[in-house]
PDB file of C-alpha atoms in Angstrom:
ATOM      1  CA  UNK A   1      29.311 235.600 -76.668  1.00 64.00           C
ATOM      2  CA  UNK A   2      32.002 232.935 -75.555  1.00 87.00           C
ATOM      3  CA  UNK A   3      35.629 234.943 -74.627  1.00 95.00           C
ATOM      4  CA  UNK A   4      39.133 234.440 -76.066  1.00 98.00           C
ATOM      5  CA  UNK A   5      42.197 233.472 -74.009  1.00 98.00           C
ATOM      6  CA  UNK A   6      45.530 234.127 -75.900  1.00 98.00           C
ATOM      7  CA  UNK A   7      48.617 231.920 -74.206  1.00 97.00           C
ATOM      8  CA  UNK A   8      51.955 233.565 -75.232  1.00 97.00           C
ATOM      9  CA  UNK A   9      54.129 229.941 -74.521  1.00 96.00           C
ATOM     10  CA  UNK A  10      57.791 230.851 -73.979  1.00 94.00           C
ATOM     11  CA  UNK A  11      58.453 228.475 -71.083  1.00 93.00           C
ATOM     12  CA  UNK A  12      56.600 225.431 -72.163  1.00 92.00           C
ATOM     13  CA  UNK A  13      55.985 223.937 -75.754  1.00 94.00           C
ATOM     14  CA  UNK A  14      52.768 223.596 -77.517  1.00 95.00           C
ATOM     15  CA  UNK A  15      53.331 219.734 -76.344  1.00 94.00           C
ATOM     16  CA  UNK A  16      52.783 220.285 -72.654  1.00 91.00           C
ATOM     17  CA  UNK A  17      50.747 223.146 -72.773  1.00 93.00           C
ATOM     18  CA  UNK A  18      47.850 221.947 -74.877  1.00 94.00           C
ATOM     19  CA  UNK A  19      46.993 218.414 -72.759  1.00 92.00           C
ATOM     20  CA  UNK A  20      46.616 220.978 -70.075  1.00 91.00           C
ATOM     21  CA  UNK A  21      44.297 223.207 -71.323  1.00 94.00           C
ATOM     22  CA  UNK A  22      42.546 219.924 -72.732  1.00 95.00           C
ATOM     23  CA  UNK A  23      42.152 218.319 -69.760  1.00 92.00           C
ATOM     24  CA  UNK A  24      40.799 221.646 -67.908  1.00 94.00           C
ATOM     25  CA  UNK A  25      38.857 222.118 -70.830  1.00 96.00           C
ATOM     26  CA  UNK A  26      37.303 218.450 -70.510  1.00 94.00           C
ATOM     27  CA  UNK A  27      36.901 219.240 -66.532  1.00 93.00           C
ATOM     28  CA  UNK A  28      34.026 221.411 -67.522  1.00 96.00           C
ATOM     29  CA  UNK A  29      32.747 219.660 -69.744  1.00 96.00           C
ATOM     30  CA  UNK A  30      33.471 220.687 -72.861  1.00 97.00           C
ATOM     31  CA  UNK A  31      33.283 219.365 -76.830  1.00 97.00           C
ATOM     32  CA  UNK A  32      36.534 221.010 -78.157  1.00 97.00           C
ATOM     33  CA  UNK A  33      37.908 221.642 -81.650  1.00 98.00           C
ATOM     34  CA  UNK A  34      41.745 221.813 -81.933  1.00 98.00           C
ATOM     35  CA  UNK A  35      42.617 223.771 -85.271  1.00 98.00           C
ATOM     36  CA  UNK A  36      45.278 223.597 -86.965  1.00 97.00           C
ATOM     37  CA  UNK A  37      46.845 225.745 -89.829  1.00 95.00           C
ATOM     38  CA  UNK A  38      48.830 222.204 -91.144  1.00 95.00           C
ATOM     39  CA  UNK A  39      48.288 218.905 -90.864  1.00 95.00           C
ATOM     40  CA  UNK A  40      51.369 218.129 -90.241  1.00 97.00           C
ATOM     41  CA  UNK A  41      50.794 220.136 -86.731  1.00 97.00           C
ATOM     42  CA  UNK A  42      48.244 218.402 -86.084  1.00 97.00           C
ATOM     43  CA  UNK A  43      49.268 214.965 -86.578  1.00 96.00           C
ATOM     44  CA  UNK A  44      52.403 215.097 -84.201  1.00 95.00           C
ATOM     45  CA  UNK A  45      49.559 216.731 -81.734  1.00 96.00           C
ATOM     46  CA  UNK A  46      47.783 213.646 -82.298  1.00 95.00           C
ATOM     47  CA  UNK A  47      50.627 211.389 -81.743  1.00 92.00           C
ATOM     48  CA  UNK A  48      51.659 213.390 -78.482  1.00 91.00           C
ATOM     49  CA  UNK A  49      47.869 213.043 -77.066  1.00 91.00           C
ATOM     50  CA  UNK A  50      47.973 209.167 -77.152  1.00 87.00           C
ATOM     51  CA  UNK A  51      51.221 208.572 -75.848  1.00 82.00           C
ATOM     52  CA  UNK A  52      50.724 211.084 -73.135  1.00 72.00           C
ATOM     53  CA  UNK A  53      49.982 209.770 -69.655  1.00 70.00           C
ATOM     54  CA  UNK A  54      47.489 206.888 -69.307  1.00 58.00           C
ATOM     55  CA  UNK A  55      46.227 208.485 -65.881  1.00 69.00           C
ATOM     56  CA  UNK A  56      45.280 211.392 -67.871  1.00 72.00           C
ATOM     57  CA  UNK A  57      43.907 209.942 -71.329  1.00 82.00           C
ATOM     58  CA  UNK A  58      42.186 212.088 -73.785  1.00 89.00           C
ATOM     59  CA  UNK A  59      40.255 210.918 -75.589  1.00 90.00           C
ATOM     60  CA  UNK A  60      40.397 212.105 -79.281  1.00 94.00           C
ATOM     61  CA  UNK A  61      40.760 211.473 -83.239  1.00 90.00           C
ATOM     62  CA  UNK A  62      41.632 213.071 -86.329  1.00 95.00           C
ATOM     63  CA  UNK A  63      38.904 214.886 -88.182  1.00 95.00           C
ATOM     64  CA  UNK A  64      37.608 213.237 -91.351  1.00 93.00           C
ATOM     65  CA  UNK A  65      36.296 209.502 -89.612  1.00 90.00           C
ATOM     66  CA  UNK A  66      32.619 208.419 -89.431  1.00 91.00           C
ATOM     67  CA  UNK A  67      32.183 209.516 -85.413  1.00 92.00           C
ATOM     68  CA  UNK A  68      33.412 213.104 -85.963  1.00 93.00           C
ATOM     69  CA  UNK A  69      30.324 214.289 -84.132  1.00 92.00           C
ATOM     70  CA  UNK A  70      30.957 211.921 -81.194  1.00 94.00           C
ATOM     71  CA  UNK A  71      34.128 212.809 -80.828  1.00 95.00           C
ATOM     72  CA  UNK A  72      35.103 215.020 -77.312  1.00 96.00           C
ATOM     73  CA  UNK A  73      37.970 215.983 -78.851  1.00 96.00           C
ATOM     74  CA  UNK A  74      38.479 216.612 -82.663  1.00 97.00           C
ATOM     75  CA  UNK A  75      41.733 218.251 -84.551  1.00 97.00           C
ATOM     76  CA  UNK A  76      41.219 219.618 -88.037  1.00 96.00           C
ATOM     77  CA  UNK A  77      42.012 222.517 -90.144  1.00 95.00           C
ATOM     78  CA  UNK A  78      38.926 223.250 -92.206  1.00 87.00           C
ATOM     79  CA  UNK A  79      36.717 221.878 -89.561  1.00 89.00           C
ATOM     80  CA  UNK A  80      32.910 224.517 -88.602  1.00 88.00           C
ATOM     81  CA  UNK A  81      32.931 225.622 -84.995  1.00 90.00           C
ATOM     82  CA  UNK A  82      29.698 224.938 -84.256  1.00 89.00           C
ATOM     83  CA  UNK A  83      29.178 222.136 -81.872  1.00 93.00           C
ATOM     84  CA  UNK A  84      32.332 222.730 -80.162  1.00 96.00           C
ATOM     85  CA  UNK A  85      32.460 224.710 -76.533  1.00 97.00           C
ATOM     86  CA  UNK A  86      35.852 225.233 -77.000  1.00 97.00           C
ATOM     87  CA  UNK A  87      38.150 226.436 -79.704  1.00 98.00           C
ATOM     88  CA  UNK A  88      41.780 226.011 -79.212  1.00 98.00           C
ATOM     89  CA  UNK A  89      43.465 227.307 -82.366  1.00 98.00           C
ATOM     90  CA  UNK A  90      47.290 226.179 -83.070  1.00 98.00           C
ATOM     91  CA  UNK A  91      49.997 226.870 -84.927  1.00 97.00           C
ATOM     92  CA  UNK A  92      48.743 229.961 -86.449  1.00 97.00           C
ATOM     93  CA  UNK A  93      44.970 229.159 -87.628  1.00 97.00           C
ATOM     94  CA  UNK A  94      42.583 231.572 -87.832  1.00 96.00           C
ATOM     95  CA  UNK A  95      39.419 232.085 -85.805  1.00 96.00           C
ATOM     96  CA  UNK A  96      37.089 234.631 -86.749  1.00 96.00           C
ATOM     97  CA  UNK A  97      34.830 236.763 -84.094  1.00 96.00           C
ATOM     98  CA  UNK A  98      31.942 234.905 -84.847  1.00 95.00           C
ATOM     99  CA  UNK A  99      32.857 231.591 -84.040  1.00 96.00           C
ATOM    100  CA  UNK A 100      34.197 232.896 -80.821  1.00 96.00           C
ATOM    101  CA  UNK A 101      30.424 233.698 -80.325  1.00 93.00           C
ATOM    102  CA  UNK A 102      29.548 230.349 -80.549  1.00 92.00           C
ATOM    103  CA  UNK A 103      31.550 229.062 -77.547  1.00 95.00           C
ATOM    104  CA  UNK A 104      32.591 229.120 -74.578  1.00 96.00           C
ATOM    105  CA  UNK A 105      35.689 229.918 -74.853  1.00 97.00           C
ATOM    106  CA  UNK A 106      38.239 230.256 -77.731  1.00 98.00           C
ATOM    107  CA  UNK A 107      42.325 229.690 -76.643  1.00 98.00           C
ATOM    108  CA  UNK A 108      44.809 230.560 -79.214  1.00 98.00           C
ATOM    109  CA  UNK A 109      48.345 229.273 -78.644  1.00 98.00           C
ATOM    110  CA  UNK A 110      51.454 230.552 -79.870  1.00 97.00           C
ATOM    111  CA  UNK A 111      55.423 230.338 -79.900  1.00 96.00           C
ATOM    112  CA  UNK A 112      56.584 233.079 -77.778  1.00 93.00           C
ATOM    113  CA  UNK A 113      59.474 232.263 -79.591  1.00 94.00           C
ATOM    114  CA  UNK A 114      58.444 232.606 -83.334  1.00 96.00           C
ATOM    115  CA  UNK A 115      57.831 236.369 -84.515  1.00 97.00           C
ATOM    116  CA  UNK A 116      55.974 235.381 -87.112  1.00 97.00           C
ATOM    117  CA  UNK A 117      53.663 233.696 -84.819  1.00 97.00           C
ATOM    118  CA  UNK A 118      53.965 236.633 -82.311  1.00 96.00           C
ATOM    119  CA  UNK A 119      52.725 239.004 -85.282  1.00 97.00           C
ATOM    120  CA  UNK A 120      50.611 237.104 -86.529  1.00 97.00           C
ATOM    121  CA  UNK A 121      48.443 236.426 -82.819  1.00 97.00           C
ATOM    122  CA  UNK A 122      48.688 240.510 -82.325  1.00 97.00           C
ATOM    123  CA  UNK A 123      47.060 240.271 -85.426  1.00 97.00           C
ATOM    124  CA  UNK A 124      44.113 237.913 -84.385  1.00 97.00           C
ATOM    125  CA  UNK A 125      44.232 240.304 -81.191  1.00 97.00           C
ATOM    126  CA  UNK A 126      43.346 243.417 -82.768  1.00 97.00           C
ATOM    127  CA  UNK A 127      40.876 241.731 -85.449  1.00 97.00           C
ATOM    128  CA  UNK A 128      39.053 239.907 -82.587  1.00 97.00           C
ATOM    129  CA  UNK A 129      38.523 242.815 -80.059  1.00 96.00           C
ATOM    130  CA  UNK A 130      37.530 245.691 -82.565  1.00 96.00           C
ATOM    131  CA  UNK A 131      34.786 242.868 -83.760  1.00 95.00           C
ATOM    132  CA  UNK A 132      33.708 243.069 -79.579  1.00 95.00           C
ATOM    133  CA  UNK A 133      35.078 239.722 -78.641  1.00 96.00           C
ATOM    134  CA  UNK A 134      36.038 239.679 -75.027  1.00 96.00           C
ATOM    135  CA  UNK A 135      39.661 238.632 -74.653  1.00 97.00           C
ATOM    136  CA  UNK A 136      42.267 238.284 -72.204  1.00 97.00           C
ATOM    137  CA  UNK A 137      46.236 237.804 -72.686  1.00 97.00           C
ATOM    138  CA  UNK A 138      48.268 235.111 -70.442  1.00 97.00           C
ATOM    139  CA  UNK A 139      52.378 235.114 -70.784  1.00 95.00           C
ATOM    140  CA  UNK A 140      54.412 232.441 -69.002  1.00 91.00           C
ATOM    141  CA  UNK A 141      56.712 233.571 -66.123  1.00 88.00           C
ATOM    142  CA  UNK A 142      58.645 231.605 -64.062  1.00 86.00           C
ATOM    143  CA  UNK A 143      56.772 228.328 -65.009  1.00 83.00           C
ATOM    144  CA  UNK A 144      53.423 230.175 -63.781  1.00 91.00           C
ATOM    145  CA  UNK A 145      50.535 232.013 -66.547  1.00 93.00           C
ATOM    146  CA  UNK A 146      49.975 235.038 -65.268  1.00 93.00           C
ATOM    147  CA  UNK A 147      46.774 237.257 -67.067  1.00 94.00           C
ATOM    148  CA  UNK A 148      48.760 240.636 -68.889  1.00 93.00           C
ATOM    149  CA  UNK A 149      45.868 242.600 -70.425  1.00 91.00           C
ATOM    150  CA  UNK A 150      42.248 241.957 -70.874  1.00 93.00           C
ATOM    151  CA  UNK A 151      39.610 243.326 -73.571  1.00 91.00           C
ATOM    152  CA  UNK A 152      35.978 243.398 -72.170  1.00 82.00           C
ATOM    153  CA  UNK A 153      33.543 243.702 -74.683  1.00 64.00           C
TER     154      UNK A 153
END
């Protein structure tokens, strides 16, 4: 069973933080699914990713085009988890325990900022661990992540 990484972002938006964990994700060769509650999310994700820097190009689309399967990197809301080694789950979508189990690893993002997001990731927290999923908490301080808590299973 793959673990889930929670990233409280209160120093750096959503924007800089996710071609990070993308390109980390990449490093290691992983297939990853970025899902989204909205569309709308997602498309201004998908604008940010191809106008990021060309030394550090990810490549990705939108879900819903004939290659989906080929694609390293695919954003969707209603998209299945399986096929994917990595789950990185924005703007407040839900991931259940069981497709944790089917990756690697599972990263869900949210606006230190936002208490509805804050509530609603303690929420995922909770609902994740008591289902055994392995989970660890990372907060932003000074510029740095730094781990907080961890869940074995």
């Amino acid at each position: 069973m793959g673990a889930v990484y929670f990233y409280h972002l209160t120093d750096t938006p959503l924007e800089n933080t996710l071609p990070m964990l993308l390109n980390k994700a990449r490093e290691a060769g992983w297939r990853i699914l970025i899902r989204g509650a909205e569309a709308p999310l997602l498309e201004r994700l998908d604008e940010v990713l191809w106008t990021a820097d060309v030394d550090s190009f990810l490549p990705h689309a939108m879900a819903g085009g004939d290659a989906d399967s080929a694609q390293p990197i695919l954003l969707g809301t209603d998209i299945a988890a399986d096929g994917f080694d990595c789950i990185m789950s924005v703007g407040g979508a839900d991931v259940s325990s069981s497709e944790v189990g089917l990756s690697e690893r599972t990263c869900i993002l949210f606006d230190g900022h936002d208490e509805v997001a804050l509530n609603h990731a303690r929420g995922q927290w909770k609902r994740l661990t008591e289902n055994g999923c392995a989970a660890q908490y990372w907060a932003q301080e000074g510029g740095r992540w730094t781990k907080k808590a961890e869940s074995a299973t």
